[in-house]
Amino acid sequence: EAVRYCTNSACPAQLKRHIHHFVSRGGMDIEGLGEKLANRFVDLGMIRDLGDIYSLDWESITQLEGLGEVSVNNLRAAVESSKQRPLERLIFALGIPFVGERSSRFLADRFHSLDNLIAADADTIDSVPGIGSVQAQSVHDFLHKAENLTVIDKLRAAGVRMVDDDAGDGP
C-alpha cells in the first residue's frame, strides 16, 4: 500500500502529530495538554518543537481565553512532573520511526541513558535483543539528525530525565 505523508519536520501538521504523541499517556503523559490545546499552542507559535513544551510562557498562557489560573497551574505542574518519567518513556515519546513502547524499554534497559544510545552505532543498537536492523538504523539516523539533537538539547536544558536510576557507565 502506498502512503503519502509530509516529510517536512517543520510542517505544522507534523509538529502537531509529534506533540500529540510526545504528551500521550504512553509517552511523557502530560495531562491537560490535549490535542486541542497543543494545536492551539502550535498555531499561536508558542510551541515550535517538542523542547518548547518545557519553556512555555505561563504568564501568556494565563491570558489566553478559556484558560483559567487553576487549569494553567495544573498544566504547568503536569509539564514539570513529566520531566521525571523513565528513560523508556522519553525514548518512546521522541517518536523515533519503527520504535514502539516495547522497543523503547529494550533500548533503555541496554543503554541506561540517552547519551549512551546516541553514542552507539547502528550495529551496537542492532545487537539489542528485540531490536531489528531496520529499527536500529532508524534509531541511529534519528539520533544523528541536527534538528533532533537540538530538541534533545532543549529537553536536557529543561531538566528532562535522560538517565535510568540504575544507569551504568555505558553500553
Short mmCIF file of N, CA and C in Angstrom, two decimals:
data_model
loop_
_atom_site.label_atom_id
_atom_site.label_comp_id
_atom_site.label_asym_id
_atom_site.label_seq_id
_atom_site.Cartn_x
_atom_site.Cartn_y
_atom_site.Cartn_z
N GLU A 1 0.85 -1.18 0.00
CA GLU A 1 0.00 0.00 0.00
C GLU A 1 0.89 1.24 0.00
N ALA A 2 0.61 2.15 -0.87
CA ALA A 2 1.36 3.40 -0.94
C ALA A 2 0.72 4.41 0.00
N VAL A 3 1.54 4.99 0.85
CA VAL A 3 1.05 6.00 1.78
C VAL A 3 1.87 7.26 1.58
N ARG A 4 1.17 8.38 1.45
CA ARG A 4 1.86 9.66 1.29
C ARG A 4 1.77 10.43 2.58
N TYR A 5 2.86 11.06 2.95
CA TYR A 5 2.85 11.90 4.13
C TYR A 5 3.92 12.97 3.99
N CYS A 6 3.73 14.02 4.72
CA CYS A 6 4.65 15.14 4.69
C CYS A 6 5.93 14.77 5.43
N THR A 7 7.08 14.97 4.81
CA THR A 7 8.36 14.66 5.45
C THR A 7 9.03 15.90 6.01
N ASN A 8 8.41 17.05 5.85
CA ASN A 8 8.96 18.31 6.35
C ASN A 8 8.72 18.39 7.86
N SER A 9 9.77 18.26 8.65
CA SER A 9 9.62 18.25 10.11
C SER A 9 9.14 19.60 10.64
N ALA A 10 9.24 20.66 9.84
CA ALA A 10 8.77 21.97 10.27
C ALA A 10 7.29 22.19 9.93
N CYS A 11 6.68 21.25 9.25
CA CYS A 11 5.27 21.35 8.87
C CYS A 11 4.41 21.37 10.13
N PRO A 12 3.50 22.35 10.25
CA PRO A 12 2.66 22.43 11.45
C PRO A 12 1.86 21.15 11.72
N ALA A 13 1.38 20.49 10.69
CA ALA A 13 0.62 19.25 10.89
C ALA A 13 1.52 18.15 11.47
N GLN A 14 2.75 18.06 10.96
CA GLN A 14 3.71 17.10 11.50
C GLN A 14 4.03 17.43 12.96
N LEU A 15 4.27 18.69 13.24
CA LEU A 15 4.59 19.11 14.60
C LEU A 15 3.45 18.76 15.56
N LYS A 16 2.24 19.03 15.15
CA LYS A 16 1.08 18.72 16.00
C LYS A 16 1.01 17.23 16.28
N ARG A 17 1.23 16.42 15.25
CA ARG A 17 1.21 14.97 15.42
C ARG A 17 2.31 14.52 16.38
N HIS A 18 3.49 15.10 16.26
CA HIS A 18 4.61 14.76 17.16
C HIS A 18 4.29 15.16 18.60
N ILE A 19 3.69 16.31 18.77
CA ILE A 19 3.34 16.76 20.12
C ILE A 19 2.29 15.84 20.73
N HIS A 20 1.27 15.48 19.96
CA HIS A 20 0.22 14.58 20.47
C HIS A 20 0.85 13.27 20.94
N HIS A 21 1.81 12.76 20.17
CA HIS A 21 2.49 11.52 20.55
C HIS A 21 3.35 11.74 21.80
N PHE A 22 4.09 12.83 21.83
CA PHE A 22 5.01 13.11 22.93
C PHE A 22 4.27 13.21 24.27
N VAL A 23 3.13 13.89 24.27
CA VAL A 23 2.40 14.14 25.53
C VAL A 23 1.44 13.01 25.89
N SER A 24 1.34 11.99 25.03
CA SER A 24 0.38 10.89 25.24
C SER A 24 0.69 10.11 26.51
N ARG A 25 -0.27 9.31 26.92
CA ARG A 25 -0.13 8.51 28.13
C ARG A 25 1.07 7.58 28.07
N GLY A 26 1.34 6.99 26.91
CA GLY A 26 2.49 6.11 26.76
C GLY A 26 3.81 6.86 26.66
N GLY A 27 3.72 8.14 26.33
CA GLY A 27 4.92 8.98 26.22
C GLY A 27 5.20 9.69 27.54
N MET A 28 5.24 11.00 27.48
CA MET A 28 5.57 11.78 28.68
C MET A 28 4.35 12.03 29.58
N ASP A 29 3.18 11.62 29.13
CA ASP A 29 1.96 11.63 29.93
C ASP A 29 1.72 13.00 30.58
N ILE A 30 1.56 14.01 29.74
CA ILE A 30 1.32 15.37 30.24
C ILE A 30 -0.19 15.62 30.21
N GLU A 31 -0.81 15.37 31.35
CA GLU A 31 -2.26 15.52 31.46
C GLU A 31 -2.63 16.99 31.33
N GLY A 32 -3.65 17.25 30.55
CA GLY A 32 -4.12 18.62 30.34
C GLY A 32 -3.63 19.23 29.04
N LEU A 33 -2.58 18.65 28.46
CA LEU A 33 -2.09 19.15 27.17
C LEU A 33 -2.64 18.23 26.09
N GLY A 34 -3.95 18.34 25.89
CA GLY A 34 -4.63 17.52 24.90
C GLY A 34 -4.43 18.05 23.49
N GLU A 35 -5.08 17.38 22.58
CA GLU A 35 -4.93 17.70 21.17
C GLU A 35 -5.31 19.15 20.85
N LYS A 36 -6.45 19.59 21.35
CA LYS A 36 -6.91 20.95 21.03
C LYS A 36 -5.97 22.02 21.58
N LEU A 37 -5.54 21.85 22.81
CA LEU A 37 -4.66 22.85 23.41
C LEU A 37 -3.28 22.83 22.75
N ALA A 38 -2.77 21.64 22.47
CA ALA A 38 -1.48 21.53 21.79
C ALA A 38 -1.55 22.20 20.41
N ASN A 39 -2.64 21.93 19.69
CA ASN A 39 -2.81 22.56 18.37
C ASN A 39 -2.86 24.08 18.51
N ARG A 40 -3.53 24.55 19.53
CA ARG A 40 -3.64 25.99 19.76
C ARG A 40 -2.27 26.62 20.04
N PHE A 41 -1.47 25.94 20.86
CA PHE A 41 -0.12 26.44 21.16
C PHE A 41 0.75 26.49 19.90
N VAL A 42 0.62 25.48 19.03
CA VAL A 42 1.37 25.48 17.78
C VAL A 42 0.90 26.62 16.89
N ASP A 43 -0.42 26.76 16.75
CA ASP A 43 -0.98 27.81 15.90
C ASP A 43 -0.59 29.20 16.38
N LEU A 44 -0.44 29.37 17.70
CA LEU A 44 -0.05 30.66 18.27
C LEU A 44 1.47 30.88 18.25
N GLY A 45 2.22 29.86 17.83
CA GLY A 45 3.68 29.97 17.79
C GLY A 45 4.34 29.76 19.14
N MET A 46 3.62 29.27 20.10
CA MET A 46 4.17 29.04 21.44
C MET A 46 5.01 27.76 21.49
N ILE A 47 4.68 26.81 20.61
CA ILE A 47 5.45 25.56 20.51
C ILE A 47 5.89 25.42 19.06
N ARG A 48 7.21 25.39 18.86
CA ARG A 48 7.78 25.23 17.54
C ARG A 48 8.50 23.88 17.39
N ASP A 49 8.77 23.25 18.52
CA ASP A 49 9.31 21.89 18.56
C ASP A 49 9.02 21.31 19.94
N LEU A 50 9.31 20.04 20.11
CA LEU A 50 8.97 19.36 21.37
C LEU A 50 9.62 20.02 22.58
N GLY A 51 10.81 20.55 22.40
CA GLY A 51 11.52 21.19 23.51
C GLY A 51 10.80 22.41 24.06
N ASP A 52 10.00 23.07 23.22
CA ASP A 52 9.29 24.27 23.66
C ASP A 52 8.21 23.97 24.70
N ILE A 53 7.79 22.73 24.80
CA ILE A 53 6.79 22.37 25.82
C ILE A 53 7.31 22.73 27.21
N TYR A 54 8.61 22.62 27.40
CA TYR A 54 9.20 22.85 28.73
C TYR A 54 9.65 24.29 28.95
N SER A 55 9.40 25.16 27.98
CA SER A 55 9.74 26.57 28.18
C SER A 55 8.56 27.47 27.80
N LEU A 56 7.36 26.94 28.02
CA LEU A 56 6.16 27.73 27.73
C LEU A 56 6.11 28.97 28.60
N ASP A 57 5.57 30.04 28.05
CA ASP A 57 5.40 31.30 28.78
C ASP A 57 4.07 31.21 29.54
N TRP A 58 4.15 30.81 30.79
CA TRP A 58 2.95 30.57 31.58
C TRP A 58 2.13 31.83 31.81
N GLU A 59 2.79 32.95 31.89
CA GLU A 59 2.08 34.22 32.06
C GLU A 59 1.20 34.50 30.84
N SER A 60 1.76 34.29 29.66
CA SER A 60 0.98 34.49 28.43
C SER A 60 -0.15 33.48 28.32
N ILE A 61 0.09 32.27 28.74
CA ILE A 61 -0.94 31.24 28.67
C ILE A 61 -2.11 31.59 29.58
N THR A 62 -1.82 32.15 30.73
CA THR A 62 -2.87 32.56 31.67
C THR A 62 -3.79 33.60 31.04
N GLN A 63 -3.27 34.38 30.09
CA GLN A 63 -4.06 35.42 29.44
C GLN A 63 -4.94 34.90 28.31
N LEU A 64 -4.72 33.64 27.90
CA LEU A 64 -5.50 33.09 26.79
C LEU A 64 -6.95 32.86 27.20
N GLU A 65 -7.83 33.14 26.27
CA GLU A 65 -9.26 32.94 26.52
C GLU A 65 -9.55 31.46 26.75
N GLY A 66 -10.35 31.20 27.77
CA GLY A 66 -10.76 29.83 28.07
C GLY A 66 -9.84 29.08 29.00
N LEU A 67 -8.74 29.71 29.39
CA LEU A 67 -7.81 29.06 30.31
C LEU A 67 -7.74 29.85 31.61
N GLY A 68 -8.22 29.25 32.67
CA GLY A 68 -8.18 29.91 33.96
C GLY A 68 -6.88 29.63 34.69
N GLU A 69 -6.69 30.33 35.76
CA GLU A 69 -5.45 30.19 36.54
C GLU A 69 -5.27 28.78 37.07
N VAL A 70 -6.36 28.16 37.52
CA VAL A 70 -6.26 26.80 38.07
C VAL A 70 -5.84 25.81 36.98
N SER A 71 -6.48 25.88 35.81
CA SER A 71 -6.12 24.94 34.75
C SER A 71 -4.69 25.17 34.26
N VAL A 72 -4.27 26.40 34.21
CA VAL A 72 -2.89 26.69 33.79
C VAL A 72 -1.90 26.16 34.83
N ASN A 73 -2.21 26.34 36.12
CA ASN A 73 -1.33 25.83 37.17
C ASN A 73 -1.26 24.30 37.14
N ASN A 74 -2.40 23.66 36.87
CA ASN A 74 -2.42 22.19 36.76
C ASN A 74 -1.59 21.72 35.57
N LEU A 75 -1.71 22.43 34.45
CA LEU A 75 -0.93 22.07 33.27
C LEU A 75 0.56 22.27 33.54
N ARG A 76 0.90 23.36 34.17
CA ARG A 76 2.30 23.64 34.49
C ARG A 76 2.87 22.54 35.39
N ALA A 77 2.09 22.11 36.39
CA ALA A 77 2.53 21.03 37.28
C ALA A 77 2.69 19.73 36.51
N ALA A 78 1.79 19.44 35.56
CA ALA A 78 1.89 18.22 34.76
C ALA A 78 3.13 18.24 33.88
N VAL A 79 3.44 19.41 33.30
CA VAL A 79 4.65 19.54 32.48
C VAL A 79 5.88 19.31 33.35
N GLU A 80 5.91 19.92 34.53
CA GLU A 80 7.05 19.75 35.44
C GLU A 80 7.22 18.29 35.86
N SER A 81 6.13 17.64 36.24
CA SER A 81 6.25 16.25 36.72
C SER A 81 6.66 15.31 35.60
N SER A 82 6.34 15.65 34.35
CA SER A 82 6.71 14.78 33.23
C SER A 82 8.23 14.69 33.05
N LYS A 83 8.95 15.64 33.59
CA LYS A 83 10.41 15.63 33.47
C LYS A 83 11.04 14.41 34.14
N GLN A 84 10.30 13.79 35.04
CA GLN A 84 10.85 12.66 35.80
C GLN A 84 10.43 11.29 35.25
N ARG A 85 9.79 11.25 34.10
CA ARG A 85 9.38 9.97 33.52
C ARG A 85 10.62 9.12 33.24
N PRO A 86 10.46 7.80 33.27
CA PRO A 86 11.59 6.90 32.99
C PRO A 86 12.14 7.09 31.57
N LEU A 87 13.39 6.73 31.39
CA LEU A 87 14.07 6.86 30.10
C LEU A 87 13.29 6.19 28.98
N GLU A 88 12.73 5.03 29.22
CA GLU A 88 11.99 4.32 28.16
C GLU A 88 10.82 5.15 27.64
N ARG A 89 10.20 5.93 28.52
CA ARG A 89 9.08 6.78 28.10
C ARG A 89 9.57 7.93 27.23
N LEU A 90 10.74 8.49 27.56
CA LEU A 90 11.31 9.56 26.74
C LEU A 90 11.67 9.03 25.35
N ILE A 91 12.31 7.87 25.31
CA ILE A 91 12.69 7.28 24.02
C ILE A 91 11.44 7.08 23.16
N PHE A 92 10.38 6.54 23.74
CA PHE A 92 9.14 6.35 23.00
C PHE A 92 8.54 7.68 22.58
N ALA A 93 8.52 8.64 23.50
CA ALA A 93 7.89 9.94 23.25
C ALA A 93 8.56 10.71 22.11
N LEU A 94 9.85 10.49 21.90
CA LEU A 94 10.56 11.20 20.84
C LEU A 94 9.99 10.89 19.46
N GLY A 95 9.29 9.77 19.34
CA GLY A 95 8.66 9.44 18.06
C GLY A 95 9.63 8.92 17.01
N ILE A 96 10.58 8.13 17.43
CA ILE A 96 11.53 7.54 16.50
C ILE A 96 10.79 6.53 15.63
N PRO A 97 10.89 6.66 14.31
CA PRO A 97 10.18 5.71 13.44
C PRO A 97 10.55 4.26 13.74
N PHE A 98 9.56 3.39 13.74
CA PHE A 98 9.68 1.95 13.97
C PHE A 98 9.99 1.57 15.42
N VAL A 99 9.93 2.53 16.35
CA VAL A 99 10.23 2.24 17.75
C VAL A 99 8.98 2.47 18.59
N GLY A 100 8.46 1.38 19.13
CA GLY A 100 7.29 1.45 19.98
C GLY A 100 7.66 1.38 21.46
N GLU A 101 6.66 1.20 22.30
CA GLU A 101 6.89 1.17 23.74
C GLU A 101 7.81 0.01 24.14
N ARG A 102 7.59 -1.16 23.56
CA ARG A 102 8.40 -2.33 23.91
C ARG A 102 9.86 -2.14 23.49
N SER A 103 10.07 -1.67 22.28
CA SER A 103 11.44 -1.42 21.79
C SER A 103 12.12 -0.36 22.64
N SER A 104 11.36 0.65 23.04
CA SER A 104 11.92 1.72 23.89
C SER A 104 12.42 1.14 25.21
N ARG A 105 11.67 0.20 25.75
CA ARG A 105 12.08 -0.45 27.01
C ARG A 105 13.37 -1.22 26.80
N PHE A 106 13.47 -1.97 25.69
CA PHE A 106 14.68 -2.74 25.40
C PHE A 106 15.89 -1.80 25.30
N LEU A 107 15.72 -0.68 24.61
CA LEU A 107 16.81 0.28 24.44
C LEU A 107 17.22 0.91 25.76
N ALA A 108 16.25 1.29 26.57
CA ALA A 108 16.55 1.89 27.88
C ALA A 108 17.26 0.88 28.78
N ASP A 109 16.80 -0.37 28.75
CA ASP A 109 17.43 -1.41 29.58
C ASP A 109 18.87 -1.68 29.16
N ARG A 110 19.16 -1.54 27.90
CA ARG A 110 20.51 -1.83 27.39
C ARG A 110 21.47 -0.64 27.53
N PHE A 111 20.97 0.57 27.26
CA PHE A 111 21.87 1.72 27.19
C PHE A 111 21.85 2.61 28.43
N HIS A 112 20.80 2.59 29.22
CA HIS A 112 20.69 3.28 30.50
C HIS A 112 20.69 4.80 30.45
N SER A 113 21.04 5.38 29.31
CA SER A 113 20.96 6.84 29.17
C SER A 113 20.79 7.19 27.70
N LEU A 114 20.20 8.34 27.47
CA LEU A 114 20.02 8.77 26.09
C LEU A 114 21.38 9.07 25.45
N ASP A 115 22.32 9.59 26.22
CA ASP A 115 23.66 9.87 25.67
C ASP A 115 24.34 8.59 25.22
N ASN A 116 24.20 7.49 26.00
CA ASN A 116 24.79 6.21 25.58
C ASN A 116 24.15 5.72 24.29
N LEU A 117 22.84 5.90 24.17
CA LEU A 117 22.14 5.48 22.96
C LEU A 117 22.58 6.32 21.76
N ILE A 118 22.73 7.61 21.97
CA ILE A 118 23.20 8.49 20.89
C ILE A 118 24.61 8.09 20.45
N ALA A 119 25.44 7.70 21.39
CA ALA A 119 26.83 7.34 21.09
C ALA A 119 26.96 5.99 20.39
N ALA A 120 25.94 5.16 20.48
CA ALA A 120 26.01 3.81 19.90
C ALA A 120 25.87 3.85 18.38
N ASP A 121 26.60 2.97 17.72
CA ASP A 121 26.43 2.86 16.26
C ASP A 121 25.27 1.91 15.97
N ALA A 122 24.86 1.86 14.73
CA ALA A 122 23.69 1.06 14.35
C ALA A 122 23.90 -0.42 14.64
N ASP A 123 25.12 -0.93 14.47
CA ASP A 123 25.38 -2.35 14.76
C ASP A 123 25.21 -2.66 16.24
N THR A 124 25.66 -1.75 17.09
CA THR A 124 25.51 -1.95 18.53
C THR A 124 24.04 -1.93 18.92
N ILE A 125 23.29 -1.01 18.35
CA ILE A 125 21.85 -0.94 18.62
C ILE A 125 21.18 -2.20 18.12
N ASP A 126 21.59 -2.69 16.95
CA ASP A 126 21.03 -3.91 16.35
C ASP A 126 21.31 -5.14 17.22
N SER A 127 22.34 -5.09 18.05
CA SER A 127 22.68 -6.23 18.89
C SER A 127 21.76 -6.37 20.11
N VAL A 128 20.91 -5.40 20.33
CA VAL A 128 19.98 -5.45 21.46
C VAL A 128 18.89 -6.47 21.14
N PRO A 129 18.70 -7.47 22.02
CA PRO A 129 17.63 -8.44 21.78
C PRO A 129 16.28 -7.73 21.65
N GLY A 130 15.54 -8.10 20.59
CA GLY A 130 14.24 -7.49 20.36
C GLY A 130 14.28 -6.30 19.43
N ILE A 131 15.47 -5.86 19.05
CA ILE A 131 15.63 -4.74 18.13
C ILE A 131 16.16 -5.28 16.81
N GLY A 132 15.46 -4.97 15.73
CA GLY A 132 15.88 -5.43 14.41
C GLY A 132 16.75 -4.41 13.72
N SER A 133 17.28 -4.79 12.58
CA SER A 133 18.22 -3.92 11.86
C SER A 133 17.53 -2.65 11.34
N VAL A 134 16.27 -2.75 10.92
CA VAL A 134 15.54 -1.57 10.44
C VAL A 134 15.34 -0.59 11.60
N GLN A 135 14.95 -1.12 12.76
CA GLN A 135 14.78 -0.27 13.94
C GLN A 135 16.11 0.36 14.34
N ALA A 136 17.15 -0.44 14.36
CA ALA A 136 18.47 0.05 14.77
C ALA A 136 18.93 1.20 13.89
N GLN A 137 18.79 1.04 12.59
CA GLN A 137 19.19 2.10 11.67
C GLN A 137 18.32 3.34 11.86
N SER A 138 17.04 3.14 12.09
CA SER A 138 16.12 4.25 12.31
C SER A 138 16.50 5.03 13.57
N VAL A 139 16.80 4.32 14.65
CA VAL A 139 17.22 4.96 15.90
C VAL A 139 18.49 5.76 15.67
N HIS A 140 19.47 5.12 15.05
CA HIS A 140 20.74 5.79 14.80
C HIS A 140 20.55 7.04 13.94
N ASP A 141 19.80 6.91 12.86
CA ASP A 141 19.58 8.05 11.97
C ASP A 141 18.84 9.17 12.69
N PHE A 142 17.81 8.82 13.42
CA PHE A 142 17.01 9.83 14.15
C PHE A 142 17.89 10.59 15.14
N LEU A 143 18.72 9.87 15.87
CA LEU A 143 19.54 10.49 16.92
C LEU A 143 20.78 11.20 16.39
N HIS A 144 20.93 11.22 15.07
CA HIS A 144 22.05 11.94 14.48
C HIS A 144 21.60 13.04 13.52
N LYS A 145 20.32 13.35 13.53
CA LYS A 145 19.83 14.49 12.75
C LYS A 145 19.95 15.73 13.61
N ALA A 146 20.47 16.80 13.03
CA ALA A 146 20.72 18.03 13.77
C ALA A 146 19.47 18.56 14.47
N GLU A 147 18.32 18.55 13.77
CA GLU A 147 17.11 19.10 14.39
C GLU A 147 16.65 18.28 15.59
N ASN A 148 16.88 16.97 15.56
CA ASN A 148 16.50 16.12 16.70
C ASN A 148 17.47 16.33 17.87
N LEU A 149 18.74 16.51 17.56
CA LEU A 149 19.73 16.77 18.62
C LEU A 149 19.45 18.12 19.28
N THR A 150 18.99 19.10 18.50
CA THR A 150 18.63 20.40 19.06
C THR A 150 17.48 20.26 20.05
N VAL A 151 16.47 19.47 19.68
CA VAL A 151 15.34 19.23 20.58
C VAL A 151 15.82 18.51 21.84
N ILE A 152 16.66 17.50 21.68
CA ILE A 152 17.18 16.76 22.83
C ILE A 152 17.96 17.69 23.75
N ASP A 153 18.75 18.60 23.18
CA ASP A 153 19.48 19.58 23.99
C ASP A 153 18.53 20.48 24.77
N LYS A 154 17.43 20.88 24.15
CA LYS A 154 16.42 21.69 24.85
C LYS A 154 15.79 20.91 25.99
N LEU A 155 15.49 19.64 25.74
CA LEU A 155 14.90 18.79 26.78
C LEU A 155 15.89 18.63 27.94
N ARG A 156 17.16 18.43 27.61
CA ARG A 156 18.20 18.28 28.64
C ARG A 156 18.31 19.57 29.46
N ALA A 157 18.33 20.71 28.79
CA ALA A 157 18.45 22.00 29.47
C ALA A 157 17.24 22.27 30.38
N ALA A 158 16.09 21.73 30.00
CA ALA A 158 14.88 21.92 30.80
C ALA A 158 14.84 20.98 32.00
N GLY A 159 15.75 20.03 32.06
CA GLY A 159 15.80 19.12 33.19
C GLY A 159 15.05 17.82 33.00
N VAL A 160 14.73 17.47 31.73
CA VAL A 160 14.07 16.20 31.46
C VAL A 160 15.06 15.07 31.74
N ARG A 161 14.58 14.08 32.46
CA ARG A 161 15.42 12.94 32.87
C ARG A 161 15.83 12.13 31.65
N MET A 162 17.13 11.92 31.49
CA MET A 162 17.66 11.20 30.34
C MET A 162 18.51 10.01 30.73
N VAL A 163 18.42 9.64 32.02
CA VAL A 163 19.23 8.55 32.56
C VAL A 163 18.34 7.67 33.43
N ASP A 164 18.55 6.36 33.35
CA ASP A 164 17.86 5.46 34.27
C ASP A 164 18.44 5.63 35.66
N ASP A 165 17.65 5.34 36.67
CA ASP A 165 18.15 5.41 38.05
C ASP A 165 19.33 4.50 38.26
N ASP A 166 19.31 3.34 37.62
CA ASP A 166 20.37 2.35 37.79
C ASP A 166 21.37 2.40 36.63
N ALA A 167 21.57 3.61 36.08
CA ALA A 167 22.43 3.76 34.90
C ALA A 167 23.85 3.31 35.18
N GLY A 168 24.36 2.55 34.24
CA GLY A 168 25.76 2.14 34.30
C GLY A 168 26.63 3.16 33.59
N ASP A 169 27.87 2.80 33.38
CA ASP A 169 28.79 3.73 32.75
C ASP A 169 28.65 3.75 31.23
N GLY A 170 28.01 2.75 30.67
CA GLY A 170 27.91 2.73 29.21
C GLY A 170 27.24 1.48 28.72
N PRO A 171 27.18 1.37 27.41
CA PRO A 171 26.52 0.22 26.81
C PRO A 171 27.35 -1.00 26.96
#
